[in-house]
Short mmCIF file of C-alpha atoms in Angstrom, two decimals:
data_model
loop_
_atom_site.label_atom_id
_atom_site.label_comp_id
_atom_site.label_asym_id
_atom_site.label_seq_id
_atom_site.Cartn_x
_atom_site.Cartn_y
_atom_site.Cartn_z
CA MET A 1 28.11 -3.17 -47.73
CA LYS A 2 24.37 -3.41 -48.40
CA ILE A 3 24.24 0.09 -49.88
CA GLU A 4 27.21 -0.53 -52.17
CA LEU A 5 25.87 -3.88 -53.42
CA ASN A 6 22.40 -2.52 -54.11
CA ALA A 7 23.90 0.36 -56.08
CA ARG A 8 25.31 -2.29 -58.45
CA TRP A 9 22.40 -4.74 -58.41
CA ILE A 10 20.04 -4.99 -61.39
CA LYS A 11 16.86 -7.09 -61.56
CA GLY A 12 18.28 -9.53 -64.10
CA ASP A 13 21.29 -10.50 -62.00
CA SER A 14 21.98 -14.18 -61.35
CA GLU A 15 23.75 -15.55 -58.28
CA ILE A 16 27.01 -15.44 -60.28
CA HIS A 17 26.54 -11.72 -61.00
CA LEU A 18 25.73 -11.09 -57.36
CA PHE A 19 28.66 -12.93 -55.78
CA ARG A 20 31.03 -11.28 -58.26
CA LYS A 21 29.62 -7.85 -57.43
CA MET A 22 29.84 -8.56 -53.70
CA SER A 23 33.42 -9.75 -54.18
CA ASP A 24 34.30 -6.56 -56.07
CA VAL A 25 32.83 -4.36 -53.32
CA LEU A 26 34.69 -6.26 -50.60
CA LYS A 27 38.04 -6.11 -52.43
CA ILE A 28 37.71 -2.42 -53.31
CA THR A 29 36.49 -1.30 -49.88
CA TYR A 30 38.69 -3.39 -47.57
CA ASP A 31 42.42 -3.84 -48.08
CA THR A 32 42.70 -6.84 -45.73
CA LEU A 33 40.55 -9.14 -47.87
CA PHE A 34 41.82 -11.27 -50.74
CA ILE A 35 39.16 -13.16 -52.70
CA GLN A 36 39.60 -15.91 -55.28
CA GLU A 37 36.65 -17.12 -57.34
CA THR A 38 36.37 -20.91 -57.18
CA HIS A 39 33.09 -21.22 -59.11
CA GLN A 40 33.08 -24.34 -61.36
CA ARG A 41 36.47 -25.42 -60.00
CA ARG A 42 35.38 -29.00 -59.38
CA ILE A 43 36.91 -31.37 -56.88
CA SER A 44 35.88 -34.90 -55.93
CA TYR A 45 35.26 -36.59 -52.59
CA HIS A 46 33.72 -39.81 -51.33
CA SER A 47 30.06 -39.38 -50.39
CA GLU A 48 29.24 -41.41 -47.30
CA THR A 49 25.52 -41.02 -48.05
CA ILE A 50 25.56 -43.00 -51.32
CA ASN A 51 28.98 -44.69 -50.91
CA ARG A 52 30.52 -43.43 -54.14
CA ALA A 53 32.64 -40.57 -55.44
CA ALA A 54 30.90 -37.23 -55.96
CA SER A 55 32.15 -34.28 -57.99
CA ARG A 56 31.26 -30.72 -57.04
CA GLU A 57 32.79 -27.24 -57.09
CA LEU A 58 34.59 -26.57 -53.82
CA SER A 59 32.72 -23.26 -53.42
CA ASP A 60 31.95 -20.08 -55.30
CA LEU A 61 34.36 -17.82 -53.38
CA TRP A 62 37.50 -18.52 -51.39
CA ILE A 63 37.89 -15.57 -49.02
CA ILE A 64 41.12 -14.74 -47.20
CA ALA A 65 40.54 -12.21 -44.41
CA TYR A 66 43.62 -11.17 -42.44
CA SER A 67 45.06 -8.82 -39.85
CA PRO A 68 48.80 -8.06 -39.78
CA ARG A 69 48.32 -6.43 -36.36
CA GLN A 70 46.67 -9.50 -34.83
CA LYS A 71 48.85 -11.88 -36.90
CA ARG A 72 45.80 -13.86 -37.98
CA ILE A 73 44.29 -15.18 -41.21
CA ARG A 74 40.78 -16.66 -41.63
CA THR A 75 39.78 -18.53 -44.80
CA PRO A 76 36.14 -19.50 -45.47
CA PHE A 77 34.96 -21.27 -48.62
CA LEU A 78 31.61 -19.66 -49.41
CA GLN A 79 28.91 -21.24 -51.56
CA ALA A 80 26.46 -18.66 -52.92
CA LYS A 81 22.77 -19.09 -53.78
CA TYR A 82 20.10 -16.62 -54.97
CA HIS A 83 16.71 -17.16 -53.31
CA ARG A 84 14.95 -14.47 -55.45
CA LYS A 85 12.40 -13.74 -52.70
CA ASN A 86 12.45 -13.11 -48.98
CA ILE A 87 14.04 -16.01 -47.10
CA LEU A 88 12.38 -14.86 -43.88
CA PRO A 89 10.65 -15.94 -41.72
CA ASP A 90 11.25 -19.68 -42.25
CA GLY A 91 14.89 -19.52 -43.41
CA ILE A 92 14.42 -22.31 -45.96
CA PHE A 93 16.13 -22.43 -49.35
CA LYS A 94 16.84 -25.06 -52.00
CA GLY A 95 20.36 -26.41 -52.37
CA ASP A 96 22.42 -29.24 -53.79
CA TYR A 97 22.75 -32.05 -51.26
CA PHE A 98 26.26 -33.09 -52.28
CA GLN A 99 27.52 -29.51 -52.05
CA TYR A 100 25.98 -29.37 -48.58
CA GLU A 101 27.53 -32.72 -47.62
CA LEU A 102 30.95 -31.55 -48.81
CA LEU A 103 30.88 -28.25 -46.90
CA SER A 104 29.16 -29.49 -43.74
CA GLN A 105 30.91 -32.87 -43.30
CA ARG A 106 34.26 -31.63 -44.66
CA PRO A 107 35.72 -34.98 -45.81
CA GLU A 108 39.19 -35.37 -47.25
CA LEU A 109 39.17 -34.82 -51.01
CA LEU A 110 39.90 -37.52 -53.54
CA ASP A 111 41.09 -34.90 -56.03
CA GLY A 112 42.04 -31.26 -55.41
CA GLY A 113 40.97 -30.15 -58.90
CA THR A 114 42.62 -27.67 -61.23
CA LEU A 115 43.69 -25.41 -58.36
CA ASN A 116 45.41 -28.39 -56.68
CA PHE A 117 43.84 -27.87 -53.27
CA PRO A 118 45.31 -30.13 -50.56
CA ILE A 119 43.10 -33.13 -49.86
CA ASN A 120 42.66 -31.90 -46.26
CA VAL A 121 41.77 -28.32 -47.22
CA LEU A 122 38.39 -28.73 -45.46
CA SER A 123 39.01 -31.62 -43.07
CA LYS A 124 42.07 -30.18 -41.32
CA SER A 125 40.28 -27.07 -40.08
CA CYS A 126 39.14 -26.96 -36.46
CA CYS A 127 36.47 -24.42 -37.47
CA ASP A 128 33.26 -25.60 -39.14
CA SER A 129 32.79 -22.22 -40.81
CA VAL A 130 35.58 -23.04 -43.27
CA GLY A 131 32.59 -24.39 -45.27
CA SER A 132 29.81 -21.80 -45.43
CA TYR A 133 26.74 -20.67 -47.38
CA GLY A 134 25.68 -17.19 -48.45
CA ILE A 135 22.11 -16.72 -49.68
CA PHE A 136 21.24 -13.57 -51.61
CA TYR A 137 17.57 -12.70 -51.14
CA ILE A 138 15.05 -9.87 -51.57
CA ASP A 139 14.24 -8.35 -48.19
CA ASP A 140 11.23 -6.41 -46.87
CA TYR A 141 12.62 -3.20 -48.40
CA ASP A 142 12.80 -4.72 -51.91
CA SER A 143 16.58 -4.66 -51.63
CA ILE A 144 19.20 -7.35 -52.07
CA ASN A 145 20.35 -8.72 -48.75
CA PHE A 146 22.53 -11.68 -47.81
CA ALA A 147 21.98 -14.48 -45.30
CA TYR A 148 25.12 -16.22 -44.06
CA CYS A 149 25.42 -19.58 -42.28
CA SER A 150 28.13 -22.11 -41.55
CA ALA A 151 27.15 -25.24 -43.53
CA SER A 152 27.28 -27.39 -40.39
CA GLN A 153 24.56 -25.25 -38.79
CA LEU A 154 22.06 -25.82 -41.61
CA THR A 155 19.35 -28.47 -41.34
CA LEU A 156 17.96 -30.63 -44.15
CA THR A 157 14.80 -32.71 -44.24
CA ASP A 158 15.69 -35.62 -46.56
CA LYS A 159 18.86 -37.32 -47.77
CA PRO A 160 19.11 -38.56 -51.37
CA THR A 161 19.41 -42.26 -52.17
CA THR A 162 21.07 -41.80 -55.57
CA TYR A 163 23.59 -39.42 -57.09
CA GLY A 164 20.99 -38.05 -59.47
CA GLN A 165 18.70 -37.04 -56.60
CA PHE A 166 20.43 -33.94 -55.28
CA SER A 167 17.96 -31.06 -54.79
CA VAL A 168 17.01 -30.65 -51.11
CA ASN A 169 15.52 -28.06 -48.76
CA LEU A 170 18.01 -26.56 -46.33
CA SER A 171 17.06 -24.33 -43.41
CA PHE A 172 18.79 -21.86 -41.13
CA PRO A 173 18.97 -22.48 -37.36
CA THR A 174 16.38 -20.99 -35.05
CA VAL A 175 18.77 -20.07 -32.23
CA GLN A 176 19.99 -16.53 -31.75
CA GLN A 177 23.06 -15.24 -33.57
CA SER A 178 26.18 -15.68 -31.50
CA VAL A 179 29.94 -15.90 -31.52
CA SER A 180 31.30 -19.03 -29.84
CA GLU A 181 34.64 -20.74 -29.28
CA CYS A 182 34.99 -23.83 -31.44
CA CYS A 183 38.20 -25.66 -30.51
CA PHE A 184 41.30 -26.16 -28.38
CA PHE A 185 42.80 -22.98 -29.84
CA ARG A 186 39.69 -21.04 -28.69
CA CYS A 187 39.00 -19.86 -32.24
CA SER A 188 35.99 -17.56 -32.44
CA GLU A 189 33.19 -18.63 -34.77
CA PHE A 190 30.11 -16.71 -35.92
CA ASN A 191 27.06 -18.89 -36.57
CA TYR A 192 24.68 -17.09 -38.90
CA THR A 193 22.92 -13.86 -39.85
CA TYR A 194 20.29 -12.61 -42.28
CA ASP A 195 22.08 -9.27 -42.69
CA ILE A 196 24.91 -8.61 -45.16
CA ASP A 197 26.41 -5.81 -43.04
CA ILE A 198 26.61 -8.08 -39.99
CA PHE A 199 28.23 -10.77 -42.15
CA THR A 200 30.80 -8.25 -43.41
CA ASP A 201 31.56 -7.05 -39.88
CA HIS A 202 32.26 -10.59 -38.64
CA LEU A 203 34.30 -11.40 -41.73
CA LEU A 204 36.52 -8.40 -40.98
CA GLN A 205 36.60 -9.24 -37.26
CA LEU A 206 38.03 -12.66 -38.23
CA ASN A 207 35.14 -14.69 -36.83
CA ILE A 208 34.49 -16.75 -39.99
CA GLY A 209 36.54 -19.52 -41.63
CA GLU A 210 39.57 -21.59 -40.75
CA GLU A 211 42.08 -19.95 -38.39
CA LEU A 212 44.95 -20.50 -40.81
CA CYS A 213 47.74 -19.35 -38.48
CA HIS A 214 47.59 -22.83 -36.85
CA ASN A 215 48.01 -24.65 -40.19
CA SER A 216 51.56 -24.54 -41.56
CA GLU A 217 50.63 -26.69 -44.56
CA GLY A 218 47.74 -24.38 -45.39
CA LEU A 219 49.96 -21.31 -45.09
CA LEU A 220 52.47 -22.82 -47.52
CA PHE A 221 49.72 -23.71 -50.00
CA LEU A 222 48.31 -20.17 -49.84
CA LYS A 223 51.76 -18.62 -50.34
CA ASN A 224 52.53 -20.87 -53.30
CA PHE A 225 49.10 -20.19 -54.80
CA ILE A 226 49.62 -16.43 -54.59
CA THR A 227 53.18 -16.65 -55.94
CA ARG A 228 52.10 -18.73 -58.95
CA ASN A 229 49.03 -16.70 -59.89
CA PHE A 230 49.44 -13.08 -58.79
CA ASN A 231 51.85 -10.17 -58.64
CA THR A 232 53.11 -10.54 -55.09
CA VAL A 233 53.93 -6.81 -54.96
CA ASP A 234 50.18 -6.16 -54.89
CA LEU A 235 49.81 -8.59 -51.99
CA THR A 236 52.96 -7.73 -50.04
CA GLN A 237 51.11 -7.27 -46.74
CA LEU A 238 49.50 -10.72 -46.98
CA VAL A 239 52.66 -12.51 -48.16
CA ASN A 240 54.71 -10.95 -45.34
CA LEU A 241 52.09 -12.07 -42.81
CA ILE A 242 52.18 -15.63 -44.18
CA ASN A 243 55.98 -15.67 -43.92
CA ASN A 244 55.86 -14.35 -40.34
CA LEU A 245 53.30 -16.96 -39.29
CA ARG A 246 55.29 -19.78 -40.90
CA ASP A 247 58.46 -18.60 -39.16
CA ARG A 248 56.63 -18.51 -35.84
CA ASN A 249 55.26 -22.03 -36.35
CA ASN A 250 58.68 -23.37 -37.40
CA ASN A 251 60.20 -21.87 -34.27
CA GLY A 252 57.64 -23.62 -32.13
CA ASP A 253 55.85 -20.45 -31.04
CA GLY A 254 52.52 -21.13 -32.80
#
């Protein structure tokens, strides 16, 4: 993944250019990934920090990683940032507090936005990594790399007191990378990495995002979203998997 992204990267790229190029590489290279751009698709939620409604984009990318063989689907919402220098060794980057609050606290939405996301699209998940960050940065080899972290694993130093005060420092955890079980269903969850190839491996191994096979409502939303917006012939494998999982859940086997 790192080689392919750097072959497309140019010095003037913004974070939007980079996450679109990464998305293109992932979709072209791996046929079990479906990616929808959600950049500037704003939703609203109630901020507990300042006790008022806040409006933010849900994420930059909505990634659907799936395995027909394993009968599993994982769906992270990934917010992308461009650090423009090496994020190591301290793992600190600047972010928007309310975006962080949304993805780390995962409240119910007040409004699902133009894509009509269910109000529990974040809150229903048993896996924190449904809300995640990806930080593009320049590594020691003067190459673009990518640091990934579940939003809940990030640390911030100060909370804002007003809606207009939103820029904060966020930092990666200091513990070792690991895969853990996160819930009753024993869903696997990958914490963080500073390496884009390791991120890609865990994405494909279905260790990141909500384990959608347990969520019948989420499966129906995803099917309806695909049916409304895409040629389902191109996504036959994914649509068939969604139908199989919904049938299994309706029969009480999920």
